[in-house]
Amino acid sequence: MRFLLVEDNSNLAAAVLDRLRLDGHVVDHAADVEAADSYIATTDYDLILLDIMLPDGDGRDFLKAHRAREGKTPVIVLTARSEVSDRVGVLDLGADDYITKPFDFSELEARCRAVLRRQGGGGSNVKRFGDLRFDPLAGTLQAGARSIALRNKELRLLEIFLAAPEQIHSKAKLVDRLFSYDEEVSENAIEVYVARLRKHLAGSQAQIVTVRGLGYRISLA
């Protein structure tokens, strides 16, 4: 999953970034509204974590503008305000959830999983493709009765493929989905992760197909 964290407190932002990246998510960090606007104008995100009090504006205004643009990306508001009226207010503006500072990281992770499940239209994260049974949020993969252990980037790459089976993904698109803006990588890195994923899927009904000059797609053998 690719997340956008909008938070001006550098210590809190660093801690959240470390935790979410440890879970294998790609996370970009914006310290103000201007940077957040720039990020969402150029990249699609699976989830936005949004602070309210920002140096150049109010996070609620950002949320309102995002929804007015028909932005459907789910938003979890990070707020130090515990009054019921404040929480109701951000929900009415279009937030999908909120969490009150200070918060426990395990609660933040649980709320992210819950919002992403709702966004997926069901109570289960599990995706099935042929004999694959994949839960991207739990980080588990089974091929028939066989359990397959994936590293973070491999897991996120499979998540991208299974979100749109048979769709061709260019190397440039995969770089955008797998790496944050502060990571310097080349498209050759995608070849490495695709090769690793192919080895993991060997013997299953699913295969990663190279479409010459265009990219890669997942298909059933």
mmCIF file of C-alpha atoms in Angstrom:
data_model
loop_
_atom_site.group_PDB
_atom_site.id
_atom_site.type_symbol
_atom_site.label_atom_id
_atom_site.label_comp_id
_atom_site.label_asym_id
_atom_site.label_seq_id
_atom_site.Cartn_x
_atom_site.Cartn_y
_atom_site.Cartn_z
ATOM 1 C CA MET A 1 0.000 0.000 0.000
ATOM 2 C CA ARG A 2 1.136 3.583 -0.642
ATOM 3 C CA PHE A 3 0.309 6.057 2.122
ATOM 4 C CA LEU A 4 0.644 9.818 2.441
ATOM 5 C CA LEU A 5 1.402 11.141 5.937
ATOM 6 C CA VAL A 6 0.600 14.839 6.418
ATOM 7 C CA GLU A 7 2.175 15.801 9.754
ATOM 8 C CA ASP A 8 4.383 18.729 10.780
ATOM 9 C CA ASN A 9 5.729 17.246 14.024
ATOM 10 C CA SER A 10 9.043 15.799 12.824
ATOM 11 C CA ASN A 11 9.479 13.379 15.740
ATOM 12 C CA LEU A 12 6.000 11.929 15.419
ATOM 13 C CA ALA A 13 6.296 11.783 11.630
ATOM 14 C CA ALA A 14 9.598 9.890 11.841
ATOM 15 C CA ALA A 15 8.105 7.371 14.259
ATOM 16 C CA VAL A 16 5.006 6.793 12.104
ATOM 17 C CA LEU A 17 7.111 6.488 8.943
ATOM 18 C CA ASP A 18 9.389 3.914 10.558
ATOM 19 C CA ARG A 19 6.458 1.837 11.818
ATOM 20 C CA LEU A 20 4.491 1.829 8.563
ATOM 21 C CA ARG A 21 7.566 1.171 6.429
ATOM 22 C CA LEU A 22 8.451 -1.718 8.731
ATOM 23 C CA ASP A 23 5.055 -3.154 7.764
ATOM 24 C CA GLY A 24 6.133 -2.905 4.125
ATOM 25 C CA HIS A 25 4.074 0.130 3.127
ATOM 26 C CA VAL A 26 5.429 2.876 0.892
ATOM 27 C CA VAL A 27 4.953 6.181 2.734
ATOM 28 C CA ASP A 28 5.512 9.753 1.554
ATOM 29 C CA HIS A 29 5.691 12.540 4.119
ATOM 30 C CA ALA A 30 4.318 16.059 3.694
ATOM 31 C CA ALA A 31 4.978 18.560 6.482
ATOM 32 C CA ASP A 32 2.388 21.086 5.292
ATOM 33 C CA VAL A 33 -0.676 21.557 3.090
ATOM 34 C CA GLU A 34 1.313 22.820 0.100
ATOM 35 C CA ALA A 35 3.468 19.703 0.004
ATOM 36 C CA ALA A 36 0.426 17.466 0.496
ATOM 37 C CA ASP A 37 -1.351 19.117 -2.441
ATOM 38 C CA SER A 38 1.737 18.566 -4.582
ATOM 39 C CA TYR A 39 1.918 14.876 -3.678
ATOM 40 C CA ILE A 40 -1.716 14.038 -4.375
ATOM 41 C CA ALA A 41 -1.582 15.937 -7.667
ATOM 42 C CA THR A 42 1.089 13.564 -8.975
ATOM 43 C CA THR A 43 0.545 10.222 -7.213
ATOM 44 C CA ASP A 44 -2.365 7.967 -6.279
ATOM 45 C CA TYR A 45 -2.485 6.877 -2.642
ATOM 46 C CA ASP A 46 -4.293 4.054 -0.884
ATOM 47 C CA LEU A 47 -4.620 5.998 2.381
ATOM 48 C CA ILE A 48 -3.957 9.504 3.743
ATOM 49 C CA LEU A 49 -3.046 10.134 7.396
ATOM 50 C CA LEU A 50 -3.868 13.783 8.043
ATOM 51 C CA ASP A 51 -2.942 16.101 10.889
ATOM 52 C CA ILE A 52 -5.279 19.024 11.595
ATOM 53 C CA MET A 53 -3.000 21.852 12.721
ATOM 54 C CA LEU A 54 -0.441 22.473 9.969
ATOM 55 C CA PRO A 55 2.010 25.380 9.496
ATOM 56 C CA ASP A 56 0.342 26.779 6.377
ATOM 57 C CA GLY A 57 -3.283 25.876 6.952
ATOM 58 C CA ASP A 58 -5.933 23.677 8.501
ATOM 59 C CA GLY A 59 -6.062 19.992 7.685
ATOM 60 C CA ARG A 60 -9.842 20.202 7.629
ATOM 61 C CA ASP A 61 -9.651 22.607 4.691
ATOM 62 C CA PHE A 62 -7.343 20.167 2.900
ATOM 63 C CA LEU A 63 -9.827 17.361 3.580
ATOM 64 C CA LYS A 64 -12.750 19.445 2.354
ATOM 65 C CA ALA A 65 -10.912 20.383 -0.853
ATOM 66 C CA HIS A 66 -9.837 16.775 -1.399
ATOM 67 C CA ARG A 67 -13.415 15.533 -1.214
ATOM 68 C CA ALA A 68 -14.629 18.425 -3.396
ATOM 69 C CA ARG A 69 -12.201 17.206 -6.078
ATOM 70 C CA GLU A 70 -13.975 13.834 -5.830
ATOM 71 C CA GLY A 71 -10.915 12.426 -4.130
ATOM 72 C CA LYS A 72 -11.953 8.973 -2.942
ATOM 73 C CA THR A 73 -8.733 8.094 -1.127
ATOM 74 C CA PRO A 74 -9.657 7.187 2.471
ATOM 75 C CA VAL A 75 -8.476 9.643 5.132
ATOM 76 C CA ILE A 76 -7.685 9.032 8.792
ATOM 77 C CA VAL A 77 -7.403 12.271 10.763
ATOM 78 C CA LEU A 78 -4.729 12.563 13.459
ATOM 79 C CA THR A 79 -5.985 15.002 16.065
ATOM 80 C CA ALA A 80 -5.034 16.193 19.543
ATOM 81 C CA ARG A 81 -8.622 17.329 20.084
ATOM 82 C CA SER A 82 -10.727 14.886 22.061
ATOM 83 C CA GLU A 83 -14.045 16.784 22.123
ATOM 84 C CA VAL A 84 -16.949 14.927 20.534
ATOM 85 C CA SER A 85 -17.842 17.951 18.387
ATOM 86 C CA ASP A 86 -14.343 18.005 16.849
ATOM 87 C CA ARG A 87 -14.452 14.296 16.021
ATOM 88 C CA VAL A 88 -17.944 14.552 14.565
ATOM 89 C CA GLY A 89 -16.836 17.578 12.555
ATOM 90 C CA VAL A 90 -14.012 15.796 10.722
ATOM 91 C CA LEU A 91 -16.229 12.791 10.013
ATOM 92 C CA ASP A 92 -18.873 15.074 8.540
ATOM 93 C CA LEU A 93 -16.215 16.656 6.316
ATOM 94 C CA GLY A 94 -15.460 13.255 4.814
ATOM 95 C CA ALA A 95 -12.863 11.628 7.056
ATOM 96 C CA ASP A 96 -13.138 7.847 7.166
ATOM 97 C CA ASP A 97 -11.812 7.636 10.719
ATOM 98 C CA TYR A 98 -9.832 9.570 13.302
ATOM 99 C CA ILE A 99 -7.334 8.783 16.017
ATOM 100 C CA THR A 100 -6.559 10.995 19.003
ATOM 101 C CA LYS A 101 -2.977 11.941 19.859
ATOM 102 C CA PRO A 102 -1.058 10.531 21.598
ATOM 103 C CA PHE A 103 -1.864 7.133 20.147
ATOM 104 C CA ASP A 104 -0.467 3.635 20.274
ATOM 105 C CA PHE A 105 1.031 2.486 16.983
ATOM 106 C CA SER A 106 -0.774 -0.838 17.148
ATOM 107 C CA GLU A 107 -4.074 1.072 17.258
ATOM 108 C CA LEU A 108 -3.018 3.186 14.283
ATOM 109 C CA GLU A 109 -2.162 0.045 12.316
ATOM 110 C CA ALA A 110 -5.499 -1.548 13.250
ATOM 111 C CA ARG A 111 -7.426 1.538 12.145
ATOM 112 C CA CYS A 112 -5.533 1.587 8.842
ATOM 113 C CA ARG A 113 -6.434 -2.062 8.251
ATOM 114 C CA ALA A 114 -10.094 -1.447 9.127
ATOM 115 C CA VAL A 115 -10.404 1.556 6.795
ATOM 116 C CA LEU A 116 -8.715 -0.313 3.941
ATOM 117 C CA ARG A 117 -11.052 -3.290 4.449
ATOM 118 C CA ARG A 118 -14.069 -1.002 4.228
ATOM 119 C CA GLN A 119 -12.603 0.656 1.152
ATOM 120 C CA GLY A 120 -12.319 -2.786 -0.416
ATOM 121 C CA GLY A 121 -16.031 -3.318 0.086
ATOM 122 C CA GLY A 122 -15.937 -6.197 2.504
ATOM 123 C CA GLY A 123 -14.914 -7.552 5.848
ATOM 124 C CA SER A 124 -12.059 -9.637 4.472
ATOM 125 C CA ASN A 125 -8.706 -8.612 3.042
ATOM 126 C CA VAL A 126 -8.169 -11.937 1.273
ATOM 127 C CA LYS A 127 -7.627 -11.969 -2.497
ATOM 128 C CA ARG A 128 -7.860 -15.235 -4.451
ATOM 129 C CA PHE A 129 -6.297 -15.913 -7.823
ATOM 130 C CA GLY A 130 -6.094 -19.466 -9.052
ATOM 131 C CA ASP A 131 -4.694 -21.477 -6.162
ATOM 132 C CA LEU A 132 -3.326 -18.333 -4.471
ATOM 133 C CA ARG A 133 -4.870 -17.066 -1.259
ATOM 134 C CA PHE A 134 -3.327 -13.697 -0.416
ATOM 135 C CA ASP A 135 -3.965 -11.351 2.504
ATOM 136 C CA PRO A 136 -1.983 -8.140 1.831
ATOM 137 C CA LEU A 137 -2.696 -6.561 5.203
ATOM 138 C CA ALA A 138 -1.717 -9.627 7.198
ATOM 139 C CA GLY A 139 1.181 -10.302 4.820
ATOM 140 C CA THR A 140 0.308 -13.960 4.233
ATOM 141 C CA LEU A 141 0.314 -15.966 1.006
ATOM 142 C CA GLN A 142 -0.766 -19.536 0.353
ATOM 143 C CA ALA A 143 -0.606 -21.530 -2.857
ATOM 144 C CA GLY A 144 -2.859 -24.500 -2.278
ATOM 145 C CA ALA A 145 -1.671 -25.997 1.016
ATOM 146 C CA ARG A 146 1.764 -24.365 0.722
ATOM 147 C CA SER A 147 2.614 -21.254 2.751
ATOM 148 C CA ILE A 148 4.966 -18.818 1.008
ATOM 149 C CA ALA A 149 7.066 -16.296 2.915
ATOM 150 C CA LEU A 150 7.475 -12.982 1.096
ATOM 151 C CA ARG A 151 9.681 -10.044 1.964
ATOM 152 C CA ASN A 152 8.070 -6.603 2.102
ATOM 153 C CA LYS A 153 8.751 -5.415 -1.458
ATOM 154 C CA GLU A 154 7.836 -8.823 -2.891
ATOM 155 C CA LEU A 155 4.600 -8.772 -0.927
ATOM 156 C CA ARG A 156 3.709 -5.264 -2.108
ATOM 157 C CA LEU A 157 4.570 -6.161 -5.701
ATOM 158 C CA LEU A 158 2.194 -9.139 -5.586
ATOM 159 C CA GLU A 159 -0.432 -6.867 -4.054
ATOM 160 C CA ILE A 160 -0.169 -4.540 -7.060
ATOM 161 C CA PHE A 161 -0.470 -7.399 -9.539
ATOM 162 C CA LEU A 162 -3.442 -9.019 -7.797
ATOM 163 C CA ALA A 163 -5.305 -5.717 -7.501
ATOM 164 C CA ALA A 164 -5.646 -5.834 -11.299
ATOM 165 C CA PRO A 165 -5.084 -9.377 -12.652
ATOM 166 C CA GLU A 166 -4.133 -9.559 -16.357
ATOM 167 C CA GLN A 167 -3.464 -5.803 -16.435
ATOM 168 C CA ILE A 168 -0.039 -4.758 -17.755
ATOM 169 C CA HIS A 169 2.071 -2.708 -15.347
ATOM 170 C CA SER A 170 5.007 -0.727 -16.717
ATOM 171 C CA LYS A 171 8.304 -0.607 -14.836
ATOM 172 C CA ALA A 172 7.788 3.123 -14.247
ATOM 173 C CA LYS A 173 4.396 2.515 -12.676
ATOM 174 C CA LEU A 174 5.770 -0.225 -10.451
ATOM 175 C CA VAL A 175 8.597 2.046 -9.274
ATOM 176 C CA ASP A 176 5.998 4.669 -8.372
ATOM 177 C CA ARG A 177 3.930 2.176 -6.382
ATOM 178 C CA LEU A 178 6.820 0.414 -4.638
ATOM 179 C CA PHE A 179 9.092 3.276 -3.649
ATOM 180 C CA SER A 180 8.599 6.626 -1.935
ATOM 181 C CA TYR A 181 9.938 9.894 -3.341
ATOM 182 C CA ASP A 182 12.926 9.924 -0.998
ATOM 183 C CA GLU A 183 14.154 6.533 -2.256
ATOM 184 C CA GLU A 184 16.488 6.701 -5.239
ATOM 185 C CA VAL A 185 15.972 3.595 -7.365
ATOM 186 C CA SER A 186 16.152 2.657 -11.027
ATOM 187 C CA GLU A 187 13.711 0.605 -13.043
ATOM 188 C CA ASN A 188 16.266 -2.230 -12.948
ATOM 189 C CA ALA A 189 15.248 -2.792 -9.324
ATOM 190 C CA ILE A 190 11.839 -3.909 -10.585
ATOM 191 C CA GLU A 191 13.478 -6.707 -12.588
ATOM 192 C CA VAL A 192 15.099 -7.985 -9.398
ATOM 193 C CA TYR A 193 11.832 -8.056 -7.428
ATOM 194 C CA VAL A 194 9.896 -9.598 -10.320
ATOM 195 C CA ALA A 195 12.515 -12.376 -10.552
ATOM 196 C CA ARG A 196 12.237 -13.054 -6.817
ATOM 197 C CA LEU A 197 8.445 -13.144 -6.976
ATOM 198 C CA ARG A 198 8.542 -15.560 -9.899
ATOM 199 C CA LYS A 199 10.655 -17.962 -7.846
ATOM 200 C CA HIS A 200 8.156 -17.829 -4.986
ATOM 201 C CA LEU A 201 5.228 -18.526 -7.321
ATOM 202 C CA ALA A 202 6.930 -21.417 -9.102
ATOM 203 C CA GLY A 203 4.664 -24.459 -8.946
ATOM 204 C CA SER A 204 1.497 -22.403 -8.433
ATOM 205 C CA GLN A 205 -1.189 -21.664 -11.003
ATOM 206 C CA ALA A 206 -0.134 -17.991 -11.129
ATOM 207 C CA GLN A 207 2.747 -16.646 -13.183
ATOM 208 C CA ILE A 208 4.310 -13.252 -13.853
ATOM 209 C CA VAL A 209 4.394 -12.681 -17.606
ATOM 210 C CA THR A 210 6.748 -10.245 -19.344
ATOM 211 C CA VAL A 211 5.039 -8.217 -22.065
ATOM 212 C CA ARG A 212 7.944 -7.046 -24.177
ATOM 213 C CA GLY A 213 8.288 -3.284 -24.323
ATOM 214 C CA LEU A 214 5.330 -2.733 -22.000
ATOM 215 C CA GLY A 215 5.897 -4.335 -18.621
ATOM 216 C CA TYR A 216 4.508 -7.222 -16.604
ATOM 217 C CA ARG A 217 1.171 -8.834 -15.734
ATOM 218 C CA ILE A 218 -0.004 -11.721 -13.586
ATOM 219 C CA SER A 219 -1.877 -14.531 -15.333
ATOM 220 C CA LEU A 220 -3.017 -18.068 -14.704
ATOM 221 C CA ALA A 221 -0.895 -20.780 -16.248
#
